[in-house]
Structure formats: C-alpha cells, structure tokens
Short mmCIF file of C-alpha atoms (C1' of nucleotides) in Angstrom, two decimals:
data_model
loop_
_atom_site.label_atom_id
_atom_site.label_comp_id
_atom_site.label_asym_id
_atom_site.label_seq_id
_atom_site.Cartn_x
_atom_site.Cartn_y
_atom_site.Cartn_z
CA MET A 5 -13.92 -31.54 24.16
CA ALA A 6 -17.34 -30.04 24.64
CA ALA A 7 -19.06 -29.36 21.31
CA LEU A 8 -19.30 -25.70 20.41
CA ASP A 9 -22.70 -24.26 19.66
CA PRO A 10 -23.44 -23.14 16.09
CA SER A 11 -25.11 -20.01 17.43
CA LEU A 12 -21.62 -18.84 18.38
CA ILE A 13 -20.66 -18.24 14.80
CA ARG A 14 -23.94 -18.13 12.93
CA ASP A 15 -23.97 -14.38 12.55
CA LEU A 16 -20.34 -13.90 11.59
CA PRO A 17 -19.57 -12.79 8.03
CA PRO A 18 -17.44 -15.82 7.08
CA PHE A 19 -20.39 -18.09 7.76
CA ALA A 20 -23.16 -16.05 6.19
CA GLY A 21 -25.69 -18.10 4.29
CA MET A 22 -24.81 -21.42 5.91
CA ALA A 23 -27.22 -23.92 7.42
CA THR A 24 -26.98 -24.92 11.06
CA GLU A 25 -25.78 -28.42 10.14
CA GLU A 26 -23.00 -26.92 8.06
CA LEU A 27 -21.94 -24.75 10.97
CA ALA A 28 -21.92 -27.77 13.24
CA ASP A 29 -19.79 -29.66 10.73
CA LEU A 30 -17.31 -26.78 10.67
CA LEU A 31 -17.22 -26.39 14.44
CA GLN A 32 -16.59 -30.05 14.92
CA ARG A 33 -13.27 -29.70 13.16
CA ALA A 34 -12.32 -26.42 14.82
CA ARG A 35 -10.07 -25.97 17.77
CA ALA A 36 -10.76 -23.06 20.10
CA LEU A 37 -7.90 -21.22 21.70
CA ARG A 38 -7.27 -18.27 23.95
CA GLN A 39 -4.39 -15.88 23.46
CA PRO A 40 -3.44 -13.24 26.00
CA ARG A 41 -2.49 -9.76 24.85
CA GLY A 42 0.91 -9.79 23.24
CA ALA A 43 0.82 -13.45 22.23
CA THR A 44 1.84 -14.39 18.71
CA VAL A 45 -0.85 -16.28 16.81
CA PHE A 46 1.35 -17.02 13.81
CA GLU A 47 4.65 -15.83 12.53
CA GLN A 48 5.84 -14.30 9.28
CA ASP A 49 7.38 -16.93 6.96
CA GLY A 50 6.23 -19.68 9.29
CA GLU A 51 4.51 -22.69 7.81
CA ALA A 52 0.81 -21.93 7.35
CA HIS A 53 -0.55 -24.79 9.41
CA SER A 54 -3.92 -23.23 10.27
CA PHE A 55 -6.44 -20.60 9.34
CA PHE A 56 -8.47 -18.73 11.92
CA VAL A 57 -11.61 -16.87 12.83
CA LEU A 58 -11.46 -14.29 15.58
CA LEU A 59 -14.32 -14.69 18.05
CA ASP A 60 -13.32 -12.03 20.52
CA GLY A 61 -10.51 -9.50 20.90
CA HIS A 62 -8.33 -7.74 18.35
CA ILE A 63 -5.35 -8.81 16.33
CA ARG A 64 -2.58 -6.77 14.81
CA VAL A 65 -1.01 -8.09 11.61
CA VAL A 66 2.56 -6.91 11.18
CA ARG A 67 5.09 -7.20 8.41
CA THR A 68 8.73 -6.92 9.39
CA THR A 69 11.37 -5.79 6.91
CA PRO A 70 14.77 -7.45 6.64
CA GLU A 71 16.12 -4.37 8.42
CA GLY A 72 13.77 -4.92 11.33
CA GLN A 73 11.33 -2.13 10.58
CA GLN A 74 7.77 -3.04 11.45
CA VAL A 75 4.70 -2.04 9.49
CA THR A 76 1.17 -2.83 10.60
CA VAL A 77 -0.67 -4.27 7.65
CA ARG A 78 -4.12 -4.37 9.22
CA TYR A 79 -6.12 -4.92 12.36
CA ILE A 80 -8.45 -7.89 12.60
CA SER A 81 -11.71 -7.40 14.48
CA GLU A 82 -14.24 -9.80 15.93
CA GLY A 83 -15.83 -12.09 13.40
CA GLU A 84 -13.11 -11.81 10.78
CA ILE A 85 -11.33 -14.69 9.13
CA PHE A 86 -7.54 -14.44 8.94
CA GLY A 87 -4.40 -16.40 8.28
CA ILE A 88 -5.85 -17.68 5.02
CA ALA A 89 -2.57 -18.04 3.19
CA ALA A 90 -3.62 -21.50 2.04
CA ALA A 91 -6.74 -20.24 0.28
CA LEU A 92 -4.47 -17.99 -1.74
CA GLY A 93 -2.00 -20.63 -2.76
CA ARG A 94 0.67 -19.79 -0.20
CA THR A 95 2.35 -22.24 2.13
CA THR A 96 3.76 -19.70 4.59
CA TYR A 97 2.23 -16.73 6.38
CA PRO A 98 3.20 -13.41 4.81
CA ALA A 99 3.07 -11.56 8.13
CA THR A 100 2.99 -11.98 11.88
CA ALA A 101 -0.27 -11.89 13.87
CA ILE A 102 -0.15 -10.59 17.42
CA ALA A 103 -3.02 -10.36 19.89
CA ALA A 104 -3.62 -6.65 20.53
CA ALA A 105 -5.98 -7.63 23.34
CA ASP A 106 -6.91 -10.93 24.93
CA CYS A 107 -8.40 -13.06 22.20
CA VAL A 108 -10.62 -16.05 21.61
CA ILE A 109 -9.91 -17.74 18.33
CA LEU A 110 -11.15 -20.68 16.30
CA ALA A 111 -8.52 -22.53 14.29
CA TRP A 112 -8.77 -25.07 11.49
CA PRO A 113 -5.91 -27.03 9.97
CA THR A 114 -4.88 -25.55 6.65
CA ALA A 115 -4.99 -29.02 5.15
CA GLN A 116 -8.77 -28.99 5.49
CA TRP A 117 -9.32 -25.77 3.59
CA ALA A 118 -9.80 -27.42 0.21
CA GLU A 119 -12.27 -29.92 1.54
CA LEU A 120 -14.19 -27.47 3.71
CA SER A 121 -14.45 -24.79 1.07
CA THR A 122 -15.80 -27.17 -1.56
CA ARG A 123 -18.15 -28.85 0.86
CA HIS A 124 -19.41 -25.46 2.03
CA PRO A 125 -19.28 -23.19 -1.01
CA ALA A 126 -20.62 -20.25 0.99
CA LEU A 127 -17.46 -20.32 3.08
CA GLY A 128 -15.31 -19.98 -0.02
CA ALA A 129 -17.45 -17.22 -1.47
CA ASN A 130 -17.48 -15.26 1.78
CA THR A 131 -13.75 -15.66 2.15
CA TYR A 132 -12.95 -14.46 -1.34
CA LYS A 133 -15.23 -11.53 -0.84
CA THR A 134 -13.22 -10.67 2.25
CA VAL A 135 -10.01 -11.02 0.32
CA GLY A 136 -11.35 -8.69 -2.33
CA GLY A 137 -12.13 -6.14 0.31
CA ARG A 138 -8.65 -6.43 1.76
CA LEU A 139 -7.05 -6.00 -1.63
CA GLN A 140 -9.03 -2.81 -2.04
CA ASP A 141 -8.09 -1.66 1.45
CA ALA A 142 -4.44 -2.26 0.69
CA HIS A 143 -4.68 -0.24 -2.50
CA THR A 144 -6.45 2.49 -0.63
CA ARG A 145 -3.54 2.60 1.78
CA VAL A 146 -1.09 2.83 -1.08
CA VAL A 147 -3.06 5.74 -2.46
CA GLU A 148 -3.14 7.44 0.93
CA MET A 149 0.57 6.97 1.45
CA SER A 150 1.19 8.44 -1.98
CA THR A 151 -1.02 11.47 -1.82
CA GLU A 152 -1.59 12.48 1.78
CA GLN A 153 0.44 14.23 4.42
CA VAL A 154 1.13 12.52 7.70
CA GLU A 155 -1.60 14.51 9.46
CA GLN A 156 -4.27 13.27 7.07
CA ARG A 157 -3.01 9.71 7.21
CA VAL A 158 -3.13 9.61 11.00
CA ALA A 159 -6.59 11.13 11.00
CA HIS A 160 -7.77 8.54 8.47
CA ALA A 161 -6.23 5.74 10.49
CA LEU A 162 -7.98 6.84 13.68
CA LEU A 163 -11.30 7.18 11.91
CA ARG A 164 -10.89 3.72 10.43
CA LEU A 165 -10.13 2.23 13.83
CA VAL A 166 -13.06 4.02 15.36
CA ASN A 167 -15.40 2.74 12.66
CA GLN A 168 -14.08 -0.77 12.91
CA THR A 169 -13.80 -1.12 16.65
CA GLY A 170 -15.27 2.00 18.21
CA ARG A 171 -17.05 1.79 21.55
CA ARG A 172 -19.27 4.66 22.66
CA THR A 173 -18.28 6.33 25.91
CA GLU A 174 -19.49 9.50 27.52
CA ASP A 175 -16.52 11.43 26.12
CA GLY A 176 -16.82 10.16 22.56
CA ILE A 177 -15.88 7.00 20.73
CA GLU A 178 -13.06 4.97 22.17
CA ILE A 179 -10.80 2.58 20.33
CA ASP A 180 -11.63 -0.70 21.94
CA PHE A 181 -8.18 -2.09 22.66
CA PRO A 182 -4.88 -0.82 24.00
CA ILE A 183 -3.07 1.09 21.29
CA THR A 184 0.18 3.02 21.60
CA ARG A 185 1.54 5.98 19.65
CA GLN A 186 4.06 3.55 18.25
CA ASP A 187 1.26 1.33 16.95
CA ILE A 188 -0.36 4.26 15.21
CA ALA A 189 2.99 5.24 13.77
CA GLU A 190 3.45 1.75 12.34
CA MET A 191 0.03 1.96 10.71
CA THR A 192 0.66 5.28 9.04
CA GLY A 193 4.31 5.29 8.13
CA ALA A 194 5.15 8.03 10.60
CA THR A 195 7.29 8.18 13.73
CA LEU A 196 5.86 7.92 17.20
CA HIS A 197 7.15 11.42 17.86
CA THR A 198 5.09 12.92 15.08
CA VAL A 199 2.02 10.94 16.13
CA SER A 200 2.45 12.13 19.70
CA ARG A 201 2.70 15.75 18.56
CA LEU A 202 -0.42 15.40 16.42
CA LEU A 203 -2.45 13.82 19.22
CA SER A 204 -1.32 16.52 21.64
CA ALA A 205 -2.35 19.22 19.21
CA TRP A 206 -5.70 17.58 18.58
CA GLU A 207 -6.23 17.06 22.28
CA SER A 208 -5.78 20.76 22.96
CA ARG A 209 -8.30 21.52 20.24
CA GLY A 210 -10.78 19.10 21.77
CA LEU A 211 -10.81 16.65 18.87
CA VAL A 212 -9.52 13.66 20.76
CA SER A 213 -8.77 12.65 24.30
CA SER A 214 -5.97 10.22 24.77
CA GLY A 215 -3.68 8.74 27.34
CA ARG A 216 -1.49 5.79 27.95
CA ARG A 217 -2.47 3.12 25.41
CA ARG A 218 -5.84 4.76 25.02
CA VAL A 219 -7.42 6.96 22.35
CA VAL A 220 -10.91 8.45 22.37
CA VAL A 221 -12.16 10.38 19.39
CA VAL A 222 -14.26 13.20 20.82
CA ASP A 223 -15.25 14.95 17.61
CA PRO A 224 -15.23 12.57 14.63
CA HIS A 225 -16.69 15.20 12.36
CA ARG A 226 -13.89 17.70 12.79
CA LEU A 227 -11.34 14.90 12.57
CA MET A 228 -12.90 13.92 9.27
CA LEU A 229 -12.42 17.48 8.07
CA ILE A 230 -8.72 17.18 8.82
CA ALA A 231 -8.53 13.80 7.09
CA GLU A 232 -10.13 15.11 3.93
CA SER A 233 -8.76 18.62 3.92
CA ARG A 234 -6.38 19.96 1.33
CA GLU A 235 -4.34 17.00 0.28
CA ARG A 236 -1.55 17.79 -2.14
CA GLU A 237 -3.43 19.03 -5.17
CA MET B 20 -16.09 -15.35 -35.67
CA ALA B 21 -13.22 -17.74 -36.35
CA ALA B 22 -12.62 -20.07 -33.41
CA LEU B 23 -9.50 -19.26 -31.42
CA ASP B 24 -6.92 -21.95 -31.01
CA PRO B 25 -6.36 -23.40 -27.50
CA SER B 26 -2.61 -23.26 -28.04
CA LEU B 27 -2.95 -19.49 -27.78
CA ILE B 28 -3.62 -19.64 -24.07
CA ARG B 29 -2.47 -23.07 -23.03
CA ASP B 30 0.74 -21.87 -21.46
CA LEU B 31 -0.67 -18.84 -19.64
CA PRO B 32 -0.81 -18.97 -15.82
CA PRO B 33 -4.58 -18.52 -15.51
CA PHE B 34 -5.11 -21.69 -17.53
CA ALA B 35 -2.43 -23.88 -16.00
CA GLY B 36 -3.48 -27.46 -15.50
CA MET B 37 -6.43 -27.35 -17.88
CA ALA B 38 -7.23 -29.86 -20.62
CA THR B 39 -7.42 -28.81 -24.25
CA GLU B 40 -11.19 -29.33 -24.31
CA GLU B 41 -11.56 -27.05 -21.30
CA LEU B 42 -9.53 -24.37 -23.02
CA ALA B 43 -11.69 -24.70 -26.10
CA ASP B 44 -14.80 -24.35 -23.97
CA LEU B 45 -13.41 -21.18 -22.42
CA LEU B 46 -12.32 -19.69 -25.72
CA GLN B 47 -15.67 -20.32 -27.24
CA ARG B 48 -17.20 -17.89 -24.81
CA ALA B 49 -14.43 -15.32 -25.02
CA ARG B 50 -14.43 -12.20 -27.10
CA ALA B 51 -11.07 -10.99 -28.43
CA LEU B 52 -10.41 -7.27 -28.66
CA ARG B 53 -7.64 -4.90 -29.60
CA GLN B 54 -6.93 -1.70 -27.76
CA PRO B 55 -4.52 0.92 -29.00
CA ARG B 56 -2.13 2.60 -26.59
CA GLY B 57 -4.00 5.04 -24.41
CA ALA B 58 -7.36 3.30 -24.72
CA THR B 59 -9.40 2.67 -21.59
CA VAL B 60 -10.27 -0.99 -21.04
CA PHE B 61 -12.51 -0.34 -18.06
CA GLU B 62 -13.20 2.55 -15.78
CA GLN B 63 -13.09 3.04 -12.03
CA ASP B 64 -16.55 2.66 -10.45
CA GLY B 65 -17.96 1.45 -13.76
CA GLU B 66 -20.14 -1.64 -13.76
CA ALA B 67 -17.93 -4.74 -13.86
CA HIS B 68 -19.40 -6.27 -17.00
CA SER B 69 -16.34 -8.35 -18.00
CA PHE B 70 -13.14 -9.92 -16.81
CA PHE B 71 -10.07 -10.15 -19.00
CA VAL B 72 -6.86 -11.92 -19.87
CA LEU B 73 -4.10 -9.93 -21.53
CA LEU B 74 -2.65 -11.75 -24.54
CA ASP B 75 -0.27 -9.06 -25.68
CA GLY B 76 0.78 -5.59 -24.61
CA HIS B 77 0.82 -3.91 -21.22
CA ILE B 78 -1.86 -2.37 -19.07
CA ARG B 79 -1.63 0.27 -16.40
CA VAL B 80 -4.15 0.10 -13.57
CA VAL B 81 -4.80 3.50 -12.02
CA ARG B 82 -6.75 4.66 -9.04
CA THR B 83 -7.91 8.28 -9.05
CA THR B 84 -8.62 10.15 -5.83
CA PRO B 85 -11.63 12.43 -5.39
CA GLU B 86 -9.17 15.30 -5.72
CA GLY B 87 -8.01 14.04 -9.10
CA GLN B 88 -4.64 12.66 -8.00
CA GLN B 89 -3.67 9.52 -9.87
CA VAL B 90 -1.85 6.57 -8.38
CA THR B 91 -0.75 3.58 -10.42
CA VAL B 92 -1.82 0.46 -8.58
CA ARG B 93 -0.04 -2.05 -10.80
CA TYR B 94 1.03 -2.96 -14.30
CA ILE B 95 -0.48 -5.99 -16.01
CA SER B 96 1.78 -8.02 -18.28
CA GLU B 97 1.13 -10.61 -20.94
CA GLY B 98 -0.70 -13.66 -19.71
CA GLU B 99 -2.23 -12.07 -16.62
CA ILE B 100 -5.88 -12.12 -15.69
CA PHE B 101 -7.36 -8.78 -14.64
CA GLY B 102 -10.62 -6.98 -14.01
CA ILE B 103 -11.78 -9.79 -11.76
CA ALA B 104 -13.93 -7.66 -9.49
CA ALA B 105 -16.72 -10.22 -9.81
CA ALA B 106 -14.62 -13.08 -8.44
CA LEU B 107 -14.08 -10.96 -5.35
CA GLY B 108 -17.69 -10.09 -4.78
CA ARG B 109 -17.59 -6.61 -6.28
CA THR B 110 -19.99 -5.25 -8.84
CA THR B 111 -17.88 -2.29 -9.97
CA TYR B 112 -14.24 -1.95 -10.95
CA PRO B 113 -12.11 -0.43 -8.19
CA ALA B 114 -9.72 1.24 -10.65
CA THR B 115 -9.25 2.27 -14.25
CA ALA B 116 -7.32 0.11 -16.74
CA ILE B 117 -5.46 1.88 -19.55
CA ALA B 118 -3.47 0.28 -22.36
CA ALA B 119 0.16 1.31 -21.84
CA ALA B 120 0.95 -0.17 -25.24
CA ASP B 121 -1.18 -1.63 -28.00
CA CYS B 122 -2.96 -4.60 -26.52
CA VAL B 123 -4.71 -7.81 -27.47
CA ILE B 124 -7.20 -8.90 -24.85
CA LEU B 125 -9.64 -11.72 -24.23
CA ALA B 126 -12.84 -10.78 -22.46
CA TRP B 127 -15.54 -12.84 -20.77
CA PRO B 128 -18.84 -11.57 -19.40
CA THR B 129 -18.72 -11.24 -15.63
CA ALA B 130 -22.00 -13.11 -15.45
CA GLN B 131 -20.23 -16.28 -16.56
CA TRP B 132 -17.57 -16.20 -13.84
CA ALA B 133 -19.50 -18.37 -11.41
CA GLU B 134 -20.32 -20.98 -14.01
CA LEU B 135 -16.86 -21.05 -15.58
CA SER B 136 -14.97 -21.16 -12.31
CA THR B 137 -17.02 -24.09 -10.99
CA ARG B 138 -16.93 -25.94 -14.29
CA HIS B 139 -13.16 -25.40 -14.49
CA PRO B 140 -11.88 -25.50 -10.92
CA ALA B 141 -8.31 -24.93 -12.04
CA LEU B 142 -9.34 -21.49 -13.33
CA GLY B 143 -10.65 -20.55 -9.91
CA ALA B 144 -7.61 -21.89 -8.10
CA ASN B 145 -5.20 -20.13 -10.46
CA THR B 146 -7.12 -16.90 -10.12
CA TYR B 147 -7.19 -16.93 -6.34
CA LYS B 148 -3.52 -17.69 -6.31
CA THR B 149 -2.99 -14.61 -8.45
CA VAL B 150 -5.14 -12.57 -6.11
CA GLY B 151 -3.09 -13.78 -3.17
CA GLY B 152 0.06 -12.67 -4.91
CA ARG B 153 -1.42 -9.26 -5.59
CA LEU B 154 -2.50 -8.82 -2.02
CA GLN B 155 1.06 -9.54 -0.98
CA ASP B 156 2.40 -7.15 -3.60
CA ALA B 157 0.11 -4.44 -2.34
CA HIS B 158 1.27 -4.98 1.22
CA THR B 159 4.85 -4.92 0.05
CA ARG B 160 4.16 -1.55 -1.52
CA VAL B 161 2.67 -0.28 1.71
CA VAL B 162 5.78 -1.42 3.54
CA GLU B 163 8.03 0.25 0.97
CA MET B 164 6.09 3.49 1.13
CA SER B 165 6.35 3.41 4.91
CA THR B 166 9.99 2.61 5.30
CA GLU B 167 11.91 3.69 2.22
CA GLN B 168 13.12 6.96 0.82
CA VAL B 169 12.06 8.04 -2.63
CA GLU B 170 15.36 6.95 -4.15
CA GLN B 171 14.93 3.36 -2.94
CA ARG B 172 11.30 3.27 -4.00
CA VAL B 173 12.08 4.37 -7.53
CA ALA B 174 14.93 1.88 -7.75
CA HIS B 175 12.64 -0.90 -6.56
CA ALA B 176 9.96 0.12 -9.02
CA LEU B 177 12.37 0.04 -11.95
CA LEU B 178 13.74 -3.33 -10.92
CA ARG B 179 10.23 -4.70 -10.64
CA LEU B 180 9.32 -3.43 -14.08
CA VAL B 181 12.50 -4.84 -15.52
CA ASN B 182 11.84 -8.24 -13.98
CA GLN B 183 8.25 -8.24 -15.11
CA THR B 184 8.63 -6.87 -18.59
CA GLY B 185 12.32 -6.52 -19.30
CA ARG B 186 13.66 -7.07 -22.80
CA ARG B 187 17.37 -7.63 -23.33
CA THR B 188 19.10 -5.09 -25.53
CA GLU B 189 22.76 -4.51 -26.19
CA ASP B 190 22.84 -1.68 -23.63
CA GLY B 191 21.07 -3.56 -20.86
CA ILE B 192 17.49 -4.47 -20.05
CA GLU B 193 14.81 -2.23 -21.46
CA ILE B 194 11.33 -1.73 -20.09
CA ASP B 195 9.19 -3.08 -22.85
CA PHE B 196 6.60 -0.33 -23.23
CA PRO B 197 6.56 3.46 -23.34
CA ILE B 198 6.86 4.83 -19.83
CA THR B 199 7.19 8.45 -18.78
CA ARG B 200 8.75 10.05 -15.71
CA GLN B 201 5.22 10.93 -14.70
CA ASP B 202 4.22 7.25 -14.85
CA ILE B 203 7.11 6.29 -12.61
CA ALA B 204 6.19 9.10 -10.24
CA GLU B 205 2.62 7.78 -10.01
CA MET B 206 3.95 4.32 -9.16
CA THR B 207 6.22 5.51 -6.39
CA GLY B 208 4.44 8.40 -4.78
CA ALA B 209 7.01 10.92 -5.94
CA THR B 210 6.88 13.88 -8.30
CA LEU B 211 8.02 13.68 -11.88
CA HIS B 212 10.66 16.27 -11.04
CA THR B 213 12.26 14.09 -8.43
CA VAL B 214 12.10 11.05 -10.69
CA SER B 215 13.74 13.03 -13.47
CA ARG B 216 16.51 14.15 -11.16
CA LEU B 217 17.13 10.60 -9.99
CA LEU B 218 17.25 9.20 -13.50
CA SER B 219 19.63 11.94 -14.58
CA ALA B 220 21.91 11.19 -11.67
CA TRP B 221 21.81 7.46 -12.35
CA GLU B 222 22.40 8.05 -16.03
CA SER B 223 25.57 9.98 -15.31
CA ARG B 224 26.75 7.14 -13.10
CA GLY B 225 26.05 4.64 -15.85
CA LEU B 226 23.29 2.77 -14.02
CA VAL B 227 20.53 3.48 -16.50
CA SER B 228 20.09 4.92 -19.92
CA SER B 229 16.83 6.68 -20.57
CA GLY B 230 15.11 9.00 -22.93
CA ARG B 231 11.73 10.09 -24.03
CA ARG B 232 9.27 7.43 -22.82
CA ARG B 233 12.10 4.95 -22.60
CA VAL B 234 14.12 3.46 -19.76
CA VAL B 235 16.95 0.95 -20.02
CA VAL B 236 18.53 -0.46 -16.89
CA VAL B 237 22.21 -0.81 -17.71
CA ASP B 238 23.49 -2.10 -14.38
CA PRO B 239 20.76 -3.93 -12.45
CA HIS B 240 23.19 -5.02 -9.80
CA ARG B 241 24.24 -1.55 -8.75
CA LEU B 242 20.64 -0.39 -8.95
CA MET B 243 19.76 -3.20 -6.57
CA LEU B 244 22.38 -1.91 -4.18
CA ILE B 245 20.67 1.47 -4.18
CA ALA B 246 17.26 -0.15 -3.69
CA GLU B 247 18.42 -2.12 -0.68
CA SER B 248 20.85 0.35 0.80
CA ARG B 249 20.40 2.12 4.08
CA GLU B 250 16.70 2.43 4.50
CA ARG B 251 15.66 4.36 7.56
CA GLU B 252 16.85 2.17 10.37
"C1'" DA C 16 4.35 0.68 48.84
"C1'" DC C 17 7.60 1.53 45.83
"C1'" DG C 18 10.73 0.97 41.94
"C1'" DC C 19 11.46 0.25 37.38
"C1'" DG C 20 10.35 0.12 32.71
"C1'" DA C 21 7.23 1.09 29.15
"C1'" DG C 22 4.99 4.69 27.07
"C1'" DT C 23 4.74 9.61 26.24
"C1'" DT C 24 6.02 14.49 25.64
"C1'" DT C 25 8.73 18.18 23.91
"C1'" DG C 26 12.70 20.80 21.94
"C1'" DC C 27 15.94 21.59 18.33
"C1'" DG C 28 18.28 21.17 13.92
"C1'" DC C 29 18.46 19.43 9.51
"C1'" DG C 30 17.75 17.22 5.20
"C1'" DA C 31 14.90 15.10 1.73
"C1'" DC C 32 11.60 16.22 -1.32
"C1'" DC C 33 8.00 19.07 -2.95
"C1'" DG C 34 6.16 23.26 -5.37
"C1'" DC C 35 6.74 26.52 -8.64
"C1'" DA C 36 8.85 28.26 -12.69
"C1'" DA C 37 11.25 28.43 -16.86
"C1'" DA C 38 13.82 26.64 -20.59
"C1'" DC C 39 14.78 23.04 -23.59
"C1'" DT C 40 14.26 19.11 -26.97
"C1'" DC C 41 12.43 15.77 -29.40
"C1'" DC C 42 8.86 13.80 -32.14
"C1'" DC C 43 4.58 13.81 -34.35
"C1'" DC C 44 1.46 15.61 -37.51
"C1'" DC C 45 -0.25 18.82 -40.77
"C1'" DG D 25 9.65 21.03 -43.40
"C1'" DG D 26 8.14 23.59 -39.86
"C1'" DG D 27 5.06 24.53 -36.01
"C1'" DG D 28 3.40 22.86 -31.68
"C1'" DG D 29 2.78 20.15 -27.92
"C1'" DA D 30 4.21 16.46 -24.98
"C1'" DG D 31 7.82 15.06 -22.31
"C1'" DT D 32 12.02 16.29 -19.88
"C1'" DT D 33 15.58 18.91 -17.39
"C1'" DT D 34 17.18 22.05 -14.00
"C1'" DG D 35 17.28 25.75 -10.45
"C1'" DC D 36 15.78 27.67 -6.15
"C1'" DG D 37 13.39 28.25 -1.89
"C1'" DG D 38 10.51 26.45 1.62
"C1'" DT D 39 8.79 23.15 4.80
"C1'" DC D 40 7.16 18.93 6.61
"C1'" DG D 41 8.42 15.52 9.34
"C1'" DC D 42 12.37 12.83 10.72
"C1'" DG D 43 16.46 11.94 13.86
"C1'" DC D 44 18.35 12.53 18.11
"C1'" DA D 45 18.12 13.57 22.88
"C1'" DA D 46 16.33 14.23 27.32
"C1'" DA D 47 12.89 14.49 30.73
"C1'" DC D 48 8.72 13.01 32.52
"C1'" DT D 49 4.80 10.01 34.14
"C1'" DC D 50 2.02 6.45 34.73
"C1'" DG D 51 0.97 1.87 36.14
"C1'" DC D 52 2.28 -2.80 36.70
"C1'" DG D 53 4.43 -6.29 39.33
"C1'" DT D 54 6.54 -8.12 43.47
#
DNA sequence: ACGCGAGTTTGCGCGACCGCAAACTCCCCC
DNA sequence: GGGGGAGTTTGCGGTCGCGCAAACTCGCGT
C-alpha cells in the first residue's frame, strides 16, 4: 500500500502537537477506507475492533432502542476521532455509525490503542479532551430536552449543524450533507411531521430555505432568536 | 494532619489495581473534607481547582440554564470520582455539585492530575473508564428523553436510584438520601406536580411508599414493567 | 423517458402534561 | 408548644405536539 503523507492529518485536532515522525508512525499502522453514503461503519453492540478518524464526509451516530426507535446521538465531521470505545474501557460499540455522505476514513485496530496512546501522549490527551467535550455536549442535550419546546430544540439543532458543517452559499449557509426531516426529528426527539411543519413555517418567514434532503439557513440571527426565546420559565 | 489509611480507599473503583504504596502516595496529597447536606462542593463555571472522590454521602450534580432552570445531570454515590474537568481538558466545572446528604470527600488539587495519573496509570485508566460509562449514561438519558413518556422516565429514574443507592428495608428498597419530588422532576424533565401525581398513583397501587423527602420502592418488578411498557412505537 | 419509491406536506383530533392556584401537612426551630 | 415554612397533594383548563391518514412531488435508476 502506498504510504500516506503526514500532511494529510497534521492539522487535525486528534493529532495536534505531534511531530511529523509521530504522524508517520501512526499512518503506517492505519488503514484507509472509503464508505459510500448509507454504509455502516460500525454497529451497535458489535465488537469494537477499530477506532477511526474521519478525513472527509459526515457520519451519523445512532442509538437504537430495543423497541426499534432510533435516536441520533451526534454527527461526526471532518477531522474528528470516533469509535473510541476501547479508550473508554468498552469492548463493544455503544451505537451505530452510518455514513451520512460519502466518506474517507482512517482506521486503526483497537488492540493498538494502548500502545499508540502511550507512545504518543498527545494523541491520548487530545482524545480525552474530545471525550470531555462530548460529555458536555450530551449533558447540554439533556438540558435542552428537559427545558425547551420542540421549536427551540429544532432551531438549536439546525444552528449546531450549520456551525459544525455549514457551507456558505448565495442564499445563506447550507448544511453540507444530505439531511432529511426524519434525521432532524431523530436529533431532536420530535416527529418528522412536526419538523416539516416548523421548516415550512420558517421557510414562509424567510428564515430557512429547504428542499428534498437539503436545508439552508438564510437568517441565522433570527433563527437564534427563536432558539433562545422564551423557554419554559 | 493524621495520615489516612490506605484501607479506606483500597476497594473503591477509582483505585482498583493499585498497590498499597501507591494508595499511600495518593492519600498523602489528598485533603479530606466534610460537607453538610445542602453545601456546595463546586460551582458551575467556577475554576476547576480540585478533583474529588466521594467517601460517604451522596452528591447531586446540577446544570443551571441561563434562564435559571435547573436540571440534575447525575447523582454521585460513595466511591465515585467526580469534578474531573481537568482530566478532560477543561479549566472550569461544567456544573454545580451539591451535597444531597452529609458527605465525606477527598480532594486533590487539579494541578496534580497530570503527575498523579502518569505516576499511577491505573488511576487514569479507571477514570477514563468511568468517563466512558458516564458518556453512555448521558446518551441513554437523551434516548429516554426522546422516546419515553414522563411515566416511563420517572420509573426508570427511580429504578436507577434504587440500584445505585438502594438500602433494603422491611417495606422494600429505600433511596438512601433525602430526595424531593422537585429533585425527581429535575432528573426527568417533568414538573414536581406530575411527579407527585405519579407517586400518588403508584402508592395506591402498592408499587412505592413515599413521604416527605423519602421514597421506598416496594415492588421493583412491577415498576420495571411500567418503565419498559409501551413506549411510543 | 418514465415509473416507482423515498421524502415531504398538510389536515384533523386527541391526549399527555404543563401552568396556575389553593389547600394541606409535617417537621423544624425558636 | 406553637408558629412558620418547606414539601406535598389535588383540581382544572389549556395547548403543544403526537398519531394517523392521505395526497403530493421530486429524482433516481433502468
């Protein structure tokens, strides 16, 4: 296999503060893979054989209940590490990861985590920092679910997506991968019907512009007002 | 200050797999403190000066929204490590910790985390395992909030408390610290009115027995049936 | 080019749960 | 021992958002 170039990953958060030789050492043990939209990268309760870094594309992480209800736990963007069950003392993945767009991914065998993270302490530190951020994000979601109405939650979710993955267009900021009403519903604990109604209403007020698998936030400022406005007090 | 005995902490999860000399080294740098019920151990957004292990009592971790709404993020039980913002790359605490009962706590300066966790690798590993568990718990809560009705959520919350902190009594299993309807409401994203109604109904059906700041689960099995029964499908 | 399915829109009715309000009760403290 | 306040109970009305159903539309694949 052709060696991958350290410059590929040098600027990604998981590898911050690492020397070029360290990056080369890491890359040498990595396997690169492509996943088309809709492909499953790993499966809930499956053995955690690998951990990953997303080079390009977007990944949706989904938890499925015993009753078959799906809840989107988070979206992974370019440059993020994911599937790190092993670093947290798990042996199986707690959720399913699905490519929300065509993806390019680096994968390392879970078995090497211990060795790699001690040999490259920066990797461990960066990873745990990420985990800390995700724990906070999760708590933030719990707080939102507890205190906000559906309208605010959907507005917050869109703003988060736009911040994370927004791409400027002439109309406004577009979410950079195909996303359905159903997806948004699974992020916010609403139904796709309610999400559809909200988007329609916002569209007619000029806040967003959306279509089939496509959402553009036209007026982030006014959307922010909705997100922050009169929660239950 | 009298030296603390390693046997105090030997059997606690954060210190699993550590030699007696290591425990002594850790204890030497720890400060023991007592906090009466209601006392604040650390405050949201305050500088993360210390991390802690709870030796006795119970601690409620609360996140407050800008609007003043409170949401209980989790309860800490005996033997758990908490306030570990530093290990996750934070410099401030993301929530407030309040003693739910009189507590005995060990505290270490945050500044020593790096040194201690490298000198005692088991401490780091145990801690990150705990963090992994909490991340999963948080996601589980998100899923519950998304898919379950209030009745199921309250039932789940009680069962979790009972598992975590239950004390056998002749009537059933009692939650081992004073807990109000309001507290339960803040855990589940409900109002204290609704929680009160549910407890009253369950009491009349013989599932629980509760009073002022006191909840006893009489029939965990039937409560489980409620928790798992017909979620939105 | 066209058909089919995935994704979306919209209407209607209803029920769970909140919001407000008021009364009650127990326990703690002076 | 007797306030007084914290914690709890209960009623009532309103509404947000779900559940169900049906129609529509776009775009992908062959």
